[in-house]
XYZ file of C-alpha atoms in Angstrom:
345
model
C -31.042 -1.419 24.302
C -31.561 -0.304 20.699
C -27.942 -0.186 19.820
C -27.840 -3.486 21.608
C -30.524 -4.999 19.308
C -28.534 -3.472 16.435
C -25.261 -5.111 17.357
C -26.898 -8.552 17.550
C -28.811 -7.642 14.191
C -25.444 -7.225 12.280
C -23.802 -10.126 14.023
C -26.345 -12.428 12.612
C -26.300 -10.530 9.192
C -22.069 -11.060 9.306
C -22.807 -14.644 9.886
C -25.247 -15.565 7.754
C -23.051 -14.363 4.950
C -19.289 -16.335 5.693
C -19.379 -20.069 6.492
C -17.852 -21.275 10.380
C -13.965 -20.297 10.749
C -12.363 -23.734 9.927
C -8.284 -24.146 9.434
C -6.381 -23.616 5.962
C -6.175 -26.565 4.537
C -4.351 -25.982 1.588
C -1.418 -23.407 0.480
C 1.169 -22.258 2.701
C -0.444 -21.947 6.145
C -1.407 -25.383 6.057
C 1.825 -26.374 6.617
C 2.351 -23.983 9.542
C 2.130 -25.111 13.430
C -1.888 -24.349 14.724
C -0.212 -21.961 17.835
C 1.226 -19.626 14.626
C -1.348 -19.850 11.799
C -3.524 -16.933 13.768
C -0.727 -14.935 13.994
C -0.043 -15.261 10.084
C -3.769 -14.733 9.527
C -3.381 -11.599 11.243
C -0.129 -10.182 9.224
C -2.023 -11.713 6.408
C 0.725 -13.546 5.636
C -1.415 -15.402 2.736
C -2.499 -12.017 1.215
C 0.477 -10.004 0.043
C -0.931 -7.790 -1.945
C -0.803 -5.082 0.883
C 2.917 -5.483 1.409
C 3.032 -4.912 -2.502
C 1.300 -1.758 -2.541
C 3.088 -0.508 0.442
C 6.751 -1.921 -1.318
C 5.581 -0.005 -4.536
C 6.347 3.565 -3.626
C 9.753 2.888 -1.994
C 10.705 1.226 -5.750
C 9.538 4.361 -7.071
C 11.503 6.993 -5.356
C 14.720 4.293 -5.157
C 14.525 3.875 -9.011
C 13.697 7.684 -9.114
C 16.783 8.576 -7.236
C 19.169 5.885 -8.330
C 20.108 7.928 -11.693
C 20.572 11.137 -9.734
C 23.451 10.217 -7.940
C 27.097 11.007 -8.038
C 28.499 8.066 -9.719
C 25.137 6.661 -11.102
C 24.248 4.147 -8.353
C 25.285 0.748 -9.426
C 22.907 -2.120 -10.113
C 24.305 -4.038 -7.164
C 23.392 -1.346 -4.833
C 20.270 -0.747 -6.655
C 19.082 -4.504 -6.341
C 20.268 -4.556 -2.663
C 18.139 -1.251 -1.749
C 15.362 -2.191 -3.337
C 15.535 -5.867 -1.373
C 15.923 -4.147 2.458
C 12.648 -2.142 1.057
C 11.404 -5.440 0.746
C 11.821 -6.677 3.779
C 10.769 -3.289 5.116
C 7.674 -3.320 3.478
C 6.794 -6.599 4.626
C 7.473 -6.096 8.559
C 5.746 -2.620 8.752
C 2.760 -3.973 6.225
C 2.607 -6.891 9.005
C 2.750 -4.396 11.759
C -0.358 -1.885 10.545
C -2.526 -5.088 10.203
C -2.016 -6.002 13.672
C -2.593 -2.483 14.778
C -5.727 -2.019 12.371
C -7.018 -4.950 13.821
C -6.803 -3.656 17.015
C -8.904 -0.907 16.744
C -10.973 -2.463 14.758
C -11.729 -5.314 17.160
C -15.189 -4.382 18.161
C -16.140 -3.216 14.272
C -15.057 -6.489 12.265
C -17.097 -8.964 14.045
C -20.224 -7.077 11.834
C -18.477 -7.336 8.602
C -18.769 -10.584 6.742
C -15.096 -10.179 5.179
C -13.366 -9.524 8.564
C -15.185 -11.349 11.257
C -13.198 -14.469 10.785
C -10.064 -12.604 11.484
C -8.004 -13.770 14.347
C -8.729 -11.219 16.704
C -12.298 -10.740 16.292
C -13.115 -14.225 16.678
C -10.723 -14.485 19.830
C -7.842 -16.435 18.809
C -5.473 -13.837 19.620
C -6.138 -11.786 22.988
C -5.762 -7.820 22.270
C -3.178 -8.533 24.991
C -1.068 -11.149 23.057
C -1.978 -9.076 19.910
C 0.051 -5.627 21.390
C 2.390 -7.825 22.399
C 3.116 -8.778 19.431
C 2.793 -5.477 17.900
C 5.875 -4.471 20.066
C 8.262 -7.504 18.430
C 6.835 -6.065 14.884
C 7.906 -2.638 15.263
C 11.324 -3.691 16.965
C 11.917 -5.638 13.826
C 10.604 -2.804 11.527
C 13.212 -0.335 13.342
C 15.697 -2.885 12.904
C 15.373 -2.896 9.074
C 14.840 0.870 9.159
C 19.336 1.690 10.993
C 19.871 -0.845 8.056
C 19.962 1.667 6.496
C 21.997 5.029 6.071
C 21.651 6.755 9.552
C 19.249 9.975 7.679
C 16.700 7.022 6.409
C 15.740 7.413 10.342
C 14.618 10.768 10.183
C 12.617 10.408 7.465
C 10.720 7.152 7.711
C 10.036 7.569 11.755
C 7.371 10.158 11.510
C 5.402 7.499 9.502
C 4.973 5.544 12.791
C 2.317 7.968 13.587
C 0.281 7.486 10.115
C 0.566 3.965 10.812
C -1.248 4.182 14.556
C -3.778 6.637 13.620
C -5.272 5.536 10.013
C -7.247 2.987 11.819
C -9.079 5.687 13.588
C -10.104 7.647 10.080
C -12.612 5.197 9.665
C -14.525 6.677 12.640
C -14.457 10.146 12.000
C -14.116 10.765 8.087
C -15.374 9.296 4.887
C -12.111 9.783 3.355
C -10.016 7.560 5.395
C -8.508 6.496 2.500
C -6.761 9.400 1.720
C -5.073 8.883 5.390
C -3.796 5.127 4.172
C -2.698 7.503 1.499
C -0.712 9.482 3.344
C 0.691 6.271 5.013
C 1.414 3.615 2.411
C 2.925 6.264 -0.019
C 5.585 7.429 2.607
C 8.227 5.239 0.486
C 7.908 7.972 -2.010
C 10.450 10.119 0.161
C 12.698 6.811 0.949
C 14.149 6.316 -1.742
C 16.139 9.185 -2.298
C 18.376 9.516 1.222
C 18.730 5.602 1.133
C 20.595 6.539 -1.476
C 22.537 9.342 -0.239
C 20.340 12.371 -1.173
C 18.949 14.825 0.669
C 15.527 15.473 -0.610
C 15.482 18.862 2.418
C 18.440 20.226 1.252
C 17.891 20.268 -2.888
C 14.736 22.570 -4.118
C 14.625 20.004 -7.301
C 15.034 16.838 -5.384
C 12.165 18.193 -2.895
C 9.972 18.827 -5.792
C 10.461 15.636 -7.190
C 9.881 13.928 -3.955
C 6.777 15.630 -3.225
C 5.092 15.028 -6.655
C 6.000 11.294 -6.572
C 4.540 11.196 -2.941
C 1.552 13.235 -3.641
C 1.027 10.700 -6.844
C 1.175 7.641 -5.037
C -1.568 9.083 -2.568
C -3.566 9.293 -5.449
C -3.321 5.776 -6.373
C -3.826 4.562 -3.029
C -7.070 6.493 -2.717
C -7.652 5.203 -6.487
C -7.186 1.527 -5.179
C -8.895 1.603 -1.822
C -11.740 3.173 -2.893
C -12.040 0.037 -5.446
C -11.766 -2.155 -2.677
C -13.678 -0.370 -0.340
C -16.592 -1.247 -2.465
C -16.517 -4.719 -1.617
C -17.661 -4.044 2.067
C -20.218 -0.970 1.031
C -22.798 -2.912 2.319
C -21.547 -4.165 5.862
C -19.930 -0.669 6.376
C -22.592 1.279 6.316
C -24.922 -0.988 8.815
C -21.548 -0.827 11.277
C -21.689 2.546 11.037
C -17.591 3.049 8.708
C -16.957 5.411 6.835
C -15.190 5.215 3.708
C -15.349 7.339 0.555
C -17.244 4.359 -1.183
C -20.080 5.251 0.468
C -19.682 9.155 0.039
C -18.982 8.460 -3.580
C -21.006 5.309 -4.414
C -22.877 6.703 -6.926
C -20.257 8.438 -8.781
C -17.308 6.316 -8.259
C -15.676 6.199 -11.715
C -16.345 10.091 -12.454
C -13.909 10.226 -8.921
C -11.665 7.600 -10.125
C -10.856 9.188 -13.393
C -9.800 11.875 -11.393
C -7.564 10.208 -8.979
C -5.998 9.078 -12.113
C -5.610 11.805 -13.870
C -3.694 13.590 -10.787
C -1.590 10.837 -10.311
C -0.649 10.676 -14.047
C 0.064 14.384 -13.801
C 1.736 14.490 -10.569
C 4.188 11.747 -11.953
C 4.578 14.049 -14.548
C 5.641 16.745 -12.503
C 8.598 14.336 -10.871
C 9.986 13.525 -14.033
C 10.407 17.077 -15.159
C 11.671 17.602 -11.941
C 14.326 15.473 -12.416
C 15.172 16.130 -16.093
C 13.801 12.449 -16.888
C 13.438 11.453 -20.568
C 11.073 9.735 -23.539
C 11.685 6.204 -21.317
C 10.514 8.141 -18.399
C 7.198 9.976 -19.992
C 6.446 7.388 -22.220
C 6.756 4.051 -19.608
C 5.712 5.600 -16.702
C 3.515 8.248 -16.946
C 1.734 6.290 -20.577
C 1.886 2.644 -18.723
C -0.078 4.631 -15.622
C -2.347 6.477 -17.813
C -3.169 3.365 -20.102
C -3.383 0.724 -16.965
C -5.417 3.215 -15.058
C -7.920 3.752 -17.538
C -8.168 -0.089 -18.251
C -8.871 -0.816 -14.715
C -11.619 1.996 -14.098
C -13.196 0.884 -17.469
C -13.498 -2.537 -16.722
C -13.565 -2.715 -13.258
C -17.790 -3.916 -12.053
C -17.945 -2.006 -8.801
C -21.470 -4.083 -7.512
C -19.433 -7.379 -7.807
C -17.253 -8.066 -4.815
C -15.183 -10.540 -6.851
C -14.730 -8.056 -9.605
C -12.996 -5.405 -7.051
C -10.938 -7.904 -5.611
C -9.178 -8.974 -8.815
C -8.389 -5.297 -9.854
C -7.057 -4.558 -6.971
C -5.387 -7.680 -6.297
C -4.088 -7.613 -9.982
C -4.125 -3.961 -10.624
C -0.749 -2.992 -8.137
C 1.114 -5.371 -10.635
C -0.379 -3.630 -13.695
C 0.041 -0.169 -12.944
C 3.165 -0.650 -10.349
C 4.999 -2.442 -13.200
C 4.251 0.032 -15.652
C 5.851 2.802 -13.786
C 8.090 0.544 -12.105
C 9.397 -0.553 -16.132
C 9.956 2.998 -17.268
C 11.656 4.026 -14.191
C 14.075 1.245 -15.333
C 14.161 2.046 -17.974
C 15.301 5.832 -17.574
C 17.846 4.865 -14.929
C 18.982 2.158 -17.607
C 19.072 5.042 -20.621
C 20.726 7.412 -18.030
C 23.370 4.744 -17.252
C 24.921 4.183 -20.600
C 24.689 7.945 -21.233
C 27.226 8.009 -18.244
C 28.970 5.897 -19.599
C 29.531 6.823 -23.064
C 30.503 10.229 -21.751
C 32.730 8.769 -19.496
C 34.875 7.013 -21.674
C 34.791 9.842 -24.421
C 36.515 12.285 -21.287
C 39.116 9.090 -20.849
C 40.061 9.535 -24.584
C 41.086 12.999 -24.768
């Protein structure tokens, strides 16, 4: 009875905080049929900010990679990578929202953020939704053998990150470090999408690891930011998240996500012989990006979080993402100079 009264407590606390569910009227699901626009609420179809962060990683280790081949992968086959990771990202990023979603069915009716969402306010049947699932995952394993046949054998075990992070929220405050573990797995992509393979090259492994391990500690970084915006709701629905277990010393534990992620991209590029573009683009544009988000970032203001960590993936992604470039571009003419000095002997 007293959980009972609870449940009804924070139903009425959800509500009195959002406004009635009423159709998008303007942007791009407005234009969509009414049968689909639940389905692209629930891929969040008009919030791509999660297929970013989840692209992110796979741009790392494919930029990482793409100077360490034998030729120097071309930009053709550079851009085309990059766009299957794309399309990758956006399937599988569609997928782990229907499956979050899912388990969270019974939780996000008592959050005023999520109990709009298509499934908790029964527009889509958990029945229609795992249905659905099933067509996302086909479609995720199709872009997946688009690739060279070893890509399989790396990116399937991340099928089981993706089906369990939802629980993490029941049974640890850190469940961001699980998203973590799952968003990042693009760090290892990457590098046998391009024809290496990370298992069988100590120095490739190393630089693999550290670029995975970094891009755990960004996702932590950024989750925990938006965690904050729910603090409240999560801790009368009884969700865990290391907002809560860190809400009063939340930048001291930022800082120090981004120190190791500054460090650990460190680590990559000296794994991988990178130069000045590398150190000074990458691991300075993270460092300096980093410490302008946790400095300015108002962690009580739910519009605040939002806009760093809506905005921040394209600050601090870029920056890495730019000196990445820009070592693969440094790299490239090196090759070539030294190329056509062999030709003239």
């Amino acid at each position: 009875m007293q959980s009972t009264k609870v449940a009804v407590s924070l139903d009425q606390s959800a509500a009195s905080q959002t406004p009635p569910y009423s159709p998008p009227r303007t942007g791009f699901l407005s234009y969509l049929p009414a049968s689909v626009v639940p389905y692209a609420e629930l891929i969040r179809l008009d919030k791509p900010v999660g297929t970013y962060y989840l692209f992110f990683p796979c741009l790392f280790s494919t930029l990482l990679a793409a100077p360490l081949t034998t030729p120097i992968t071309t930009p053709l086959t550079l851009v085309s990578t990059t766009c299957l990771f794309l399309l990758g990202a956006l399937v599988m990023r569609s997928a782990g929202c229907t499956i979050n979603d899912l388990w969270d069915r019974n939780l996000d009716p008592h959050v005023a953020r999520t109990r709009l969402r298509p499934i908790a306010r029964g527009a889509i049947s958990p029945r229609a939704a795992i249905i659905f699932t099933g067509f996302q995952l086909l479609a995720g394993l199709g872009v997946l053998l688009s690739f060279p046949p070893q890509c399989f054998f790396y990116g399937a075990p991340s099928l089981l990150l993706v089906a369990t992070y939802p629980l993490a929220k029941r049974i640890t405050h850190y469940p961001q470090f699980v998203l973590g573990l799952t968003f990042s797995w693009g760090a290892f992509m990457g590098f046998p999408a391009l024809g290496l393979g990370v298992l069988a090259d100590r120095g490739l492994m190393l630089a693999a690891g550290a670029l995975y391990a970094s891009n755990v500690a960004w996702t932590v970084l950024y989750d925990m930011i938006y965690a904050h915006m729910d603090i409240r709701d999560d801790a009368a629905a009884g969700i865990k998240s290391i907002a809560l277990r860190h809400e009063t010393n939340t930048k001291a534990v930022l800082t120090g996500l981004a120190m190791t992620q500054v460090a650990l991209l460190g680590l990559a590029g000296l794994a991988t012989g990178a130069g000045p573009a590398y150190f000074v683009g990458t691991c300075g544009g993270a460092l300096l990006t980093l410490g302008w988000m946790i400095w300015r970032v108002r962690l009580k203001s739910v519009e605040s979080c939002w806009w760093w960590f809506r905005y921040g993936c394209w600050f601090t992604g870029g920056a890495i993402a730019v000196g990445l470039l820009g070592e693969y571009g440094t790299r490239s003419i090196n090759s070539k100079e030294n190329q056509e000095a062999v030709d003239s002997l």
